[in-house]
C-alpha cells in the first residue's frame, strides 16, 4: 500500500512540476496577442467596454480562463471562437505575455 501511494504521489508531482518545467514563451504570446488587441488593446488594456483588461493579470488565472473558453466550460461567442483552436502551449504563452505587461 505504501509503495502504491508513493508511486501515485510521485506521478502527481511529475505532472504538476512537469507542467511548470516547460516555461511559457512570452515572445510567442506577444506575437499571438495581435489577434486579441482589437478588444483587449495592444498593451492589454481593453479598448471595448465589455472586454477585461488583461495586462498584469495573474498568469494561472488567465490560463484557466482561456482553457475554460477552449474546452467550452465557459461560453462567450467571441472568446470561445478565439480560444477553441489554441494549444495548451499557446494558452500558456498568451497568459505569460499578458501577465508580463504592466497593469494600468
Short mmCIF file of N, CA, C and O in Angstrom, two decimals:
data_model
loop_
_atom_site.label_atom_id
_atom_site.label_comp_id
_atom_site.label_asym_id
_atom_site.label_seq_id
_atom_site.Cartn_x
_atom_site.Cartn_y
_atom_site.Cartn_z
N UNK A 1 0.82 -1.20 0.00
CA UNK A 1 0.00 0.00 0.00
C UNK A 1 0.86 1.25 0.00
O UNK A 1 0.57 2.20 -0.71
N UNK A 2 1.92 1.25 0.81
CA UNK A 2 2.80 2.42 0.87
C UNK A 2 3.48 2.64 -0.47
O UNK A 2 3.60 3.75 -0.94
N UNK A 3 3.91 1.55 -1.10
CA UNK A 3 4.57 1.67 -2.40
C UNK A 3 3.63 2.27 -3.45
O UNK A 3 4.01 3.14 -4.22
N UNK A 4 2.38 1.82 -3.48
CA UNK A 4 1.40 2.35 -4.43
C UNK A 4 1.15 3.83 -4.18
O UNK A 4 1.06 4.63 -5.11
N UNK A 5 1.05 4.21 -2.91
CA UNK A 5 0.84 5.61 -2.55
C UNK A 5 2.04 6.45 -2.98
O UNK A 5 1.89 7.54 -3.53
N UNK A 6 3.24 5.92 -2.76
CA UNK A 6 4.45 6.63 -3.15
C UNK A 6 4.49 6.84 -4.66
O UNK A 6 4.84 7.91 -5.14
N UNK A 7 4.12 5.82 -5.40
CA UNK A 7 4.11 5.92 -6.86
C UNK A 7 3.08 6.95 -7.32
O UNK A 7 3.36 7.76 -8.20
N UNK A 8 1.90 6.96 -6.71
CA UNK A 8 0.87 7.93 -7.07
C UNK A 8 1.32 9.36 -6.75
O UNK A 8 1.12 10.27 -7.55
N UNK A 9 1.93 9.55 -5.59
CA UNK A 9 2.41 10.89 -5.22
C UNK A 9 3.50 11.33 -6.18
O UNK A 9 3.52 12.47 -6.64
N UNK A 10 4.40 10.44 -6.53
CA UNK A 10 5.48 10.78 -7.47
C UNK A 10 4.92 11.12 -8.84
O UNK A 10 5.35 12.09 -9.49
N UNK A 11 3.93 10.36 -9.29
CA UNK A 11 3.32 10.63 -10.60
C UNK A 11 2.61 11.98 -10.60
O UNK A 11 2.71 12.75 -11.56
N UNK A 12 1.90 12.28 -9.52
CA UNK A 12 1.21 13.57 -9.42
C UNK A 12 2.21 14.72 -9.41
O UNK A 12 2.02 15.74 -10.06
N UNK A 13 3.29 14.55 -8.68
CA UNK A 13 4.33 15.60 -8.63
C UNK A 13 4.94 15.81 -10.00
O UNK A 13 5.20 16.94 -10.41
N UNK A 14 5.16 14.72 -10.73
CA UNK A 14 5.73 14.86 -12.07
C UNK A 14 4.77 15.61 -12.98
O UNK A 14 5.20 16.44 -13.78
N UNK A 15 3.49 15.36 -12.85
CA UNK A 15 2.51 16.07 -13.66
C UNK A 15 2.50 17.56 -13.33
O UNK A 15 2.55 18.41 -14.20
N UNK A 16 2.44 17.87 -12.04
CA UNK A 16 2.38 19.26 -11.61
C UNK A 16 3.66 20.00 -11.97
O UNK A 16 3.65 21.05 -12.59
N UNK A 17 4.80 19.43 -11.57
CA UNK A 17 6.06 20.12 -11.80
C UNK A 17 6.49 20.03 -13.26
O UNK A 17 7.17 20.90 -13.77
N UNK A 18 6.06 18.99 -13.94
CA UNK A 18 6.36 18.86 -15.37
C UNK A 18 5.69 19.96 -16.17
O UNK A 18 6.24 20.48 -17.11
N UNK A 19 4.46 20.33 -15.78
CA UNK A 19 3.76 21.41 -16.49
C UNK A 19 4.47 22.73 -16.28
O UNK A 19 4.50 23.56 -17.17
N UNK A 20 5.06 22.92 -15.10
CA UNK A 20 5.74 24.16 -14.82
C UNK A 20 7.13 24.20 -15.45
O UNK A 20 7.67 25.27 -15.68
N UNK A 21 7.71 23.03 -15.73
CA UNK A 21 9.07 22.97 -16.25
C UNK A 21 9.16 23.58 -17.65
O UNK A 21 10.15 24.20 -17.99
N UNK A 22 8.15 23.39 -18.48
CA UNK A 22 8.15 23.96 -19.82
C UNK A 22 7.76 25.42 -19.73
O UNK A 22 6.59 25.74 -19.70
N UNK A 23 8.76 26.27 -19.66
CA UNK A 23 8.48 27.70 -19.48
C UNK A 23 7.73 28.25 -20.68
O UNK A 23 8.01 27.90 -21.82
N UNK A 24 6.77 29.10 -20.39
CA UNK A 24 5.99 29.75 -21.45
C UNK A 24 6.88 30.73 -22.20
O UNK A 24 7.83 31.28 -21.66
N UNK A 25 6.55 30.95 -23.45
CA UNK A 25 7.32 31.82 -24.33
C UNK A 25 6.58 33.16 -24.47
O UNK A 25 5.60 33.26 -25.21
N UNK A 26 7.06 34.17 -23.75
CA UNK A 26 6.41 35.48 -23.75
C UNK A 26 6.42 36.09 -25.15
O UNK A 26 5.43 36.69 -25.58
N UNK A 27 7.52 35.92 -25.88
CA UNK A 27 7.60 36.48 -27.24
C UNK A 27 6.56 35.85 -28.16
O UNK A 27 5.93 36.53 -28.97
N UNK A 28 6.37 34.55 -28.02
CA UNK A 28 5.35 33.87 -28.82
C UNK A 28 3.96 34.36 -28.42
O UNK A 28 3.09 34.55 -29.28
N UNK A 29 3.76 34.56 -27.13
CA UNK A 29 2.48 35.10 -26.65
C UNK A 29 2.22 36.48 -27.21
O UNK A 29 1.09 36.80 -27.61
N UNK A 30 3.25 37.30 -27.25
CA UNK A 30 3.11 38.66 -27.80
C UNK A 30 2.72 38.61 -29.27
O UNK A 30 1.85 39.36 -29.72
N UNK A 31 3.34 37.72 -30.02
CA UNK A 31 3.02 37.58 -31.45
C UNK A 31 1.57 37.14 -31.65
O UNK A 31 0.87 37.65 -32.53
N UNK A 32 1.09 36.22 -30.81
CA UNK A 32 -0.29 35.76 -30.92
C UNK A 32 -1.28 36.81 -30.44
O UNK A 32 -2.42 36.84 -30.90
N UNK A 33 -0.87 37.65 -29.52
CA UNK A 33 -1.77 38.64 -28.92
C UNK A 33 -2.23 39.71 -29.89
O UNK A 33 -3.19 40.43 -29.59
N UNK A 34 -1.61 39.80 -31.05
CA UNK A 34 -2.08 40.79 -32.04
C UNK A 34 -3.53 40.52 -32.40
O UNK A 34 -4.28 41.45 -32.66
N UNK A 35 -3.93 39.26 -32.37
CA UNK A 35 -5.33 38.91 -32.66
C UNK A 35 -6.27 39.35 -31.55
O UNK A 35 -7.45 39.54 -31.77
N UNK A 36 -5.73 39.51 -30.37
CA UNK A 36 -6.53 39.85 -29.20
C UNK A 36 -6.68 41.36 -29.01
O UNK A 36 -7.56 41.82 -28.28
N UNK A 37 -5.79 42.12 -29.66
CA UNK A 37 -5.70 43.55 -29.39
C UNK A 37 -6.91 44.36 -29.84
O UNK A 37 -7.14 45.45 -29.32
N UNK A 38 -7.71 43.84 -30.75
CA UNK A 38 -8.90 44.58 -31.18
C UNK A 38 -9.84 44.85 -30.00
O UNK A 38 -10.46 45.91 -29.93
N UNK A 39 -9.91 43.92 -29.08
CA UNK A 39 -10.77 44.08 -27.90
C UNK A 39 -9.98 44.40 -26.63
O UNK A 39 -10.39 45.23 -25.83
N UNK A 40 -8.86 43.69 -26.46
CA UNK A 40 -8.10 43.81 -25.22
C UNK A 40 -6.97 44.83 -25.30
O UNK A 40 -6.24 45.01 -24.33
N UNK A 41 -6.84 45.51 -26.44
CA UNK A 41 -5.84 46.56 -26.60
C UNK A 41 -4.44 46.03 -26.85
O UNK A 41 -4.12 44.92 -26.42
N UNK A 42 -3.61 46.82 -27.52
CA UNK A 42 -2.25 46.37 -27.84
C UNK A 42 -1.36 46.20 -26.61
O UNK A 42 -0.37 45.48 -26.66
N UNK A 43 -1.71 46.83 -25.51
CA UNK A 43 -0.93 46.71 -24.28
C UNK A 43 -1.72 45.98 -23.18
O UNK A 43 -1.39 46.08 -22.00
N UNK A 44 -2.78 45.26 -23.58
CA UNK A 44 -3.57 44.51 -22.61
C UNK A 44 -4.57 45.33 -21.84
O UNK A 44 -5.20 44.84 -20.90
N UNK A 45 -4.74 46.60 -22.22
CA UNK A 45 -5.74 47.47 -21.60
C UNK A 45 -6.91 47.56 -22.58
O UNK A 45 -6.74 48.03 -23.71
N UNK A 46 -8.07 47.09 -22.15
CA UNK A 46 -9.22 46.94 -23.04
C UNK A 46 -9.59 48.24 -23.75
O UNK A 46 -9.53 49.31 -23.17
N UNK A 47 -9.99 48.07 -25.01
CA UNK A 47 -10.44 49.21 -25.81
C UNK A 47 -11.94 49.15 -26.07
O UNK A 47 -12.51 50.08 -26.63
N UNK A 48 -12.58 48.08 -25.65
CA UNK A 48 -14.03 47.97 -25.74
C UNK A 48 -14.57 47.83 -24.32
O UNK A 48 -13.93 47.22 -23.46
N UNK A 49 -15.75 48.37 -24.06
CA UNK A 49 -16.26 48.39 -22.68
C UNK A 49 -16.57 47.02 -22.09
O UNK A 49 -16.55 46.85 -20.87
N UNK A 50 -16.83 46.02 -22.92
CA UNK A 50 -17.18 44.71 -22.38
C UNK A 50 -16.01 43.73 -22.33
O UNK A 50 -16.18 42.58 -21.96
N UNK A 51 -14.81 44.20 -22.68
CA UNK A 51 -13.63 43.34 -22.61
C UNK A 51 -12.81 43.70 -21.37
O UNK A 51 -12.64 44.86 -21.05
N UNK A 52 -12.30 42.69 -20.69
CA UNK A 52 -11.50 42.98 -19.49
C UNK A 52 -10.06 43.38 -19.84
O UNK A 52 -9.54 43.01 -20.90
N UNK A 53 -9.44 44.13 -18.94
CA UNK A 53 -8.01 44.40 -19.04
C UNK A 53 -7.28 43.11 -18.73
O UNK A 53 -7.65 42.39 -17.78
N UNK A 54 -6.27 42.78 -19.50
CA UNK A 54 -5.50 41.56 -19.27
C UNK A 54 -4.10 41.85 -18.75
O UNK A 54 -3.47 40.98 -18.16
N UNK A 55 -3.62 43.06 -18.94
CA UNK A 55 -2.26 43.41 -18.52
C UNK A 55 -2.08 43.23 -17.02
O UNK A 55 -2.90 43.70 -16.23
N UNK A 56 -1.03 42.51 -16.66
CA UNK A 56 -0.70 42.32 -15.26
C UNK A 56 -1.55 41.30 -14.52
O UNK A 56 -1.35 41.08 -13.33
N UNK A 57 -2.49 40.67 -15.21
CA UNK A 57 -3.34 39.68 -14.54
C UNK A 57 -2.52 38.46 -14.12
O UNK A 57 -1.49 38.16 -14.71
N UNK A 58 -3.02 37.74 -13.15
CA UNK A 58 -2.38 36.53 -12.68
C UNK A 58 -2.29 35.51 -13.81
O UNK A 58 -3.30 35.22 -14.47
N UNK A 59 -1.11 34.98 -14.02
CA UNK A 59 -0.87 34.06 -15.14
C UNK A 59 -1.72 32.79 -15.05
O UNK A 59 -2.30 32.35 -16.05
N UNK A 60 -1.82 32.22 -13.87
CA UNK A 60 -2.62 31.00 -13.70
C UNK A 60 -4.09 31.27 -13.96
O UNK A 60 -4.80 30.45 -14.56
N UNK A 61 -4.57 32.43 -13.52
CA UNK A 61 -5.97 32.81 -13.77
C UNK A 61 -6.23 32.95 -15.27
O UNK A 61 -7.23 32.43 -15.79
N UNK A 62 -5.35 33.66 -15.97
CA UNK A 62 -5.52 33.84 -17.41
C UNK A 62 -5.51 32.50 -18.13
O UNK A 62 -6.35 32.26 -19.01
N UNK A 63 -4.60 31.64 -17.76
CA UNK A 63 -4.52 30.32 -18.38
C UNK A 63 -5.79 29.52 -18.12
O UNK A 63 -6.33 28.88 -19.03
N UNK A 64 -6.28 29.58 -16.90
CA UNK A 64 -7.50 28.84 -16.55
C UNK A 64 -8.71 29.35 -17.34
O UNK A 64 -9.53 28.56 -17.81
N UNK A 65 -8.81 30.67 -17.50
CA UNK A 65 -9.95 31.23 -18.22
C UNK A 65 -9.88 30.89 -19.71
O UNK A 65 -10.89 30.54 -20.33
N UNK A 66 -8.69 31.01 -20.30
CA UNK A 66 -8.54 30.64 -21.72
C UNK A 66 -8.84 29.16 -21.92
O UNK A 66 -9.47 28.78 -22.91
N UNK A 67 -8.40 28.34 -20.99
CA UNK A 67 -8.67 26.91 -21.09
C UNK A 67 -10.17 26.64 -20.98
O UNK A 67 -10.71 25.81 -21.71
N UNK A 68 -10.85 27.36 -20.10
CA UNK A 68 -12.30 27.19 -19.95
C UNK A 68 -13.03 27.57 -21.24
O UNK A 68 -13.98 26.89 -21.64
N UNK A 69 -12.60 28.64 -21.89
CA UNK A 69 -13.19 29.01 -23.19
C UNK A 69 -12.85 27.95 -24.24
O UNK A 69 -13.68 27.58 -25.07
N UNK A 70 -11.62 27.47 -24.21
CA UNK A 70 -11.15 26.47 -25.17
C UNK A 70 -11.97 25.18 -25.08
O UNK A 70 -12.34 24.60 -26.10
N UNK A 71 -12.25 24.74 -23.87
CA UNK A 71 -12.96 23.47 -23.68
C UNK A 71 -14.48 23.61 -23.76
O UNK A 71 -15.18 22.61 -23.83
N UNK A 72 -14.97 24.84 -23.71
CA UNK A 72 -16.41 25.07 -23.72
C UNK A 72 -17.01 25.13 -22.33
O UNK A 72 -18.21 25.31 -22.18
N UNK A 73 -16.18 24.98 -21.29
CA UNK A 73 -16.67 25.09 -19.91
C UNK A 73 -17.20 26.50 -19.65
O UNK A 73 -18.15 26.67 -18.91
N UNK A 74 -16.57 27.48 -20.26
CA UNK A 74 -17.04 28.87 -20.18
C UNK A 74 -17.45 29.29 -21.58
O UNK A 74 -16.76 28.99 -22.55
N UNK A 75 -18.57 30.00 -21.70
CA UNK A 75 -19.12 30.36 -23.00
C UNK A 75 -19.14 31.87 -23.23
O UNK A 75 -19.57 32.62 -22.35
N UNK A 76 -18.65 32.28 -24.36
CA UNK A 76 -18.75 33.63 -24.86
C UNK A 76 -18.53 33.51 -26.35
O UNK A 76 -17.55 32.88 -26.77
N UNK A 77 -19.41 34.09 -27.14
CA UNK A 77 -19.35 33.88 -28.58
C UNK A 77 -17.96 34.19 -29.15
O UNK A 77 -17.38 33.38 -29.86
N UNK A 78 -17.41 35.35 -28.83
CA UNK A 78 -16.12 35.75 -29.37
C UNK A 78 -14.98 34.94 -28.76
O UNK A 78 -14.13 34.39 -29.46
N UNK A 79 -14.94 34.88 -27.44
CA UNK A 79 -13.82 34.21 -26.77
C UNK A 79 -13.80 32.71 -27.04
O UNK A 79 -12.73 32.12 -27.18
N UNK A 80 -14.95 32.10 -27.12
CA UNK A 80 -15.00 30.67 -27.42
C UNK A 80 -14.40 30.41 -28.80
O UNK A 80 -13.63 29.47 -28.99
N UNK A 81 -14.75 31.25 -29.75
CA UNK A 81 -14.23 31.11 -31.11
C UNK A 81 -12.71 31.35 -31.14
O UNK A 81 -11.98 30.62 -31.81
N UNK A 82 -12.24 32.33 -30.40
CA UNK A 82 -10.81 32.66 -30.41
C UNK A 82 -9.98 31.60 -29.69
O UNK A 82 -8.87 31.29 -30.11
N UNK A 83 -10.50 31.04 -28.61
CA UNK A 83 -9.74 30.11 -27.79
C UNK A 83 -9.79 28.67 -28.29
O UNK A 83 -8.89 27.88 -28.00
N UNK A 84 -10.82 28.32 -29.03
CA UNK A 84 -11.02 26.93 -29.45
C UNK A 84 -9.80 26.33 -30.15
O UNK A 84 -9.39 25.22 -29.83
N UNK A 85 -9.16 27.03 -31.10
CA UNK A 85 -8.04 26.40 -31.81
C UNK A 85 -6.70 26.45 -31.06
O UNK A 85 -5.72 25.87 -31.54
N UNK A 86 -6.63 27.09 -29.91
CA UNK A 86 -5.36 27.24 -29.20
C UNK A 86 -4.88 25.92 -28.60
O UNK A 86 -5.68 25.13 -28.10
N UNK A 87 -3.57 25.73 -28.63
CA UNK A 87 -2.97 24.58 -27.95
C UNK A 87 -2.70 24.97 -26.49
O UNK A 87 -2.75 26.16 -26.15
N UNK A 88 -2.38 23.99 -25.68
CA UNK A 88 -2.03 24.28 -24.28
C UNK A 88 -0.82 25.21 -24.21
O UNK A 88 -0.77 26.11 -23.37
N UNK A 89 0.16 24.99 -25.08
CA UNK A 89 1.36 25.83 -25.09
C UNK A 89 1.02 27.26 -25.48
O UNK A 89 1.54 28.21 -24.90
N UNK A 90 0.14 27.43 -26.46
CA UNK A 90 -0.26 28.78 -26.87
C UNK A 90 -1.02 29.49 -25.76
O UNK A 90 -0.83 30.69 -25.55
N UNK A 91 -1.86 28.77 -25.05
CA UNK A 91 -2.57 29.35 -23.92
C UNK A 91 -1.57 29.81 -22.86
O UNK A 91 -1.67 30.92 -22.34
N UNK A 92 -0.59 28.97 -22.57
CA UNK A 92 0.45 29.33 -21.59
C UNK A 92 1.24 30.55 -22.05
O UNK A 92 1.55 31.44 -21.26
N UNK A 93 1.56 30.60 -23.35
CA UNK A 93 2.32 31.73 -23.89
C UNK A 93 1.53 33.03 -23.78
O UNK A 93 2.07 34.07 -23.37
N UNK A 94 0.25 32.99 -24.12
CA UNK A 94 -0.60 34.19 -24.02
C UNK A 94 -0.73 34.64 -22.57
O UNK A 94 -0.63 35.83 -22.27
N UNK A 95 -0.95 33.70 -21.67
CA UNK A 95 -1.09 34.03 -20.26
C UNK A 95 0.19 34.66 -19.72
O UNK A 95 0.15 35.65 -18.99
N UNK A 96 1.33 34.11 -20.10
CA UNK A 96 2.62 34.65 -19.65
C UNK A 96 2.84 36.05 -20.21
O UNK A 96 3.32 36.95 -19.50
N UNK A 97 2.48 36.25 -21.47
CA UNK A 97 2.66 37.56 -22.09
C UNK A 97 1.81 38.62 -21.37
O UNK A 97 2.32 39.66 -20.96
N UNK A 98 0.53 38.36 -21.22
CA UNK A 98 -0.34 39.35 -20.58
C UNK A 98 0.06 39.58 -19.12
O UNK A 98 -0.02 40.71 -18.63
N UNK A 99 0.49 38.53 -18.45
CA UNK A 99 0.96 38.67 -17.08
C UNK A 99 2.19 39.59 -17.01
O UNK A 99 2.35 40.35 -16.06
N UNK A 100 3.02 39.54 -18.04
CA UNK A 100 4.27 40.32 -18.04
C UNK A 100 4.06 41.83 -18.28
O UNK A 100 4.95 42.62 -18.01
N UNK A 101 2.88 42.19 -18.76
CA UNK A 101 2.60 43.59 -19.06
C UNK A 101 2.25 44.36 -17.79
O UNK A 101 1.61 43.81 -16.88
N UNK A 102 2.64 45.62 -17.72
CA UNK A 102 2.27 46.42 -16.54
C UNK A 102 0.77 46.71 -16.54
O UNK A 102 0.19 47.06 -17.56
N UNK A 103 0.16 46.53 -15.37
CA UNK A 103 -1.26 46.86 -15.22
C UNK A 103 -1.45 48.35 -15.19
O UNK A 103 -0.56 49.09 -14.77
N UNK A 104 -2.60 48.79 -15.64
CA UNK A 104 -2.88 50.23 -15.67
C UNK A 104 -3.31 50.68 -14.30
O UNK A 104 -4.01 50.05 -13.58
#
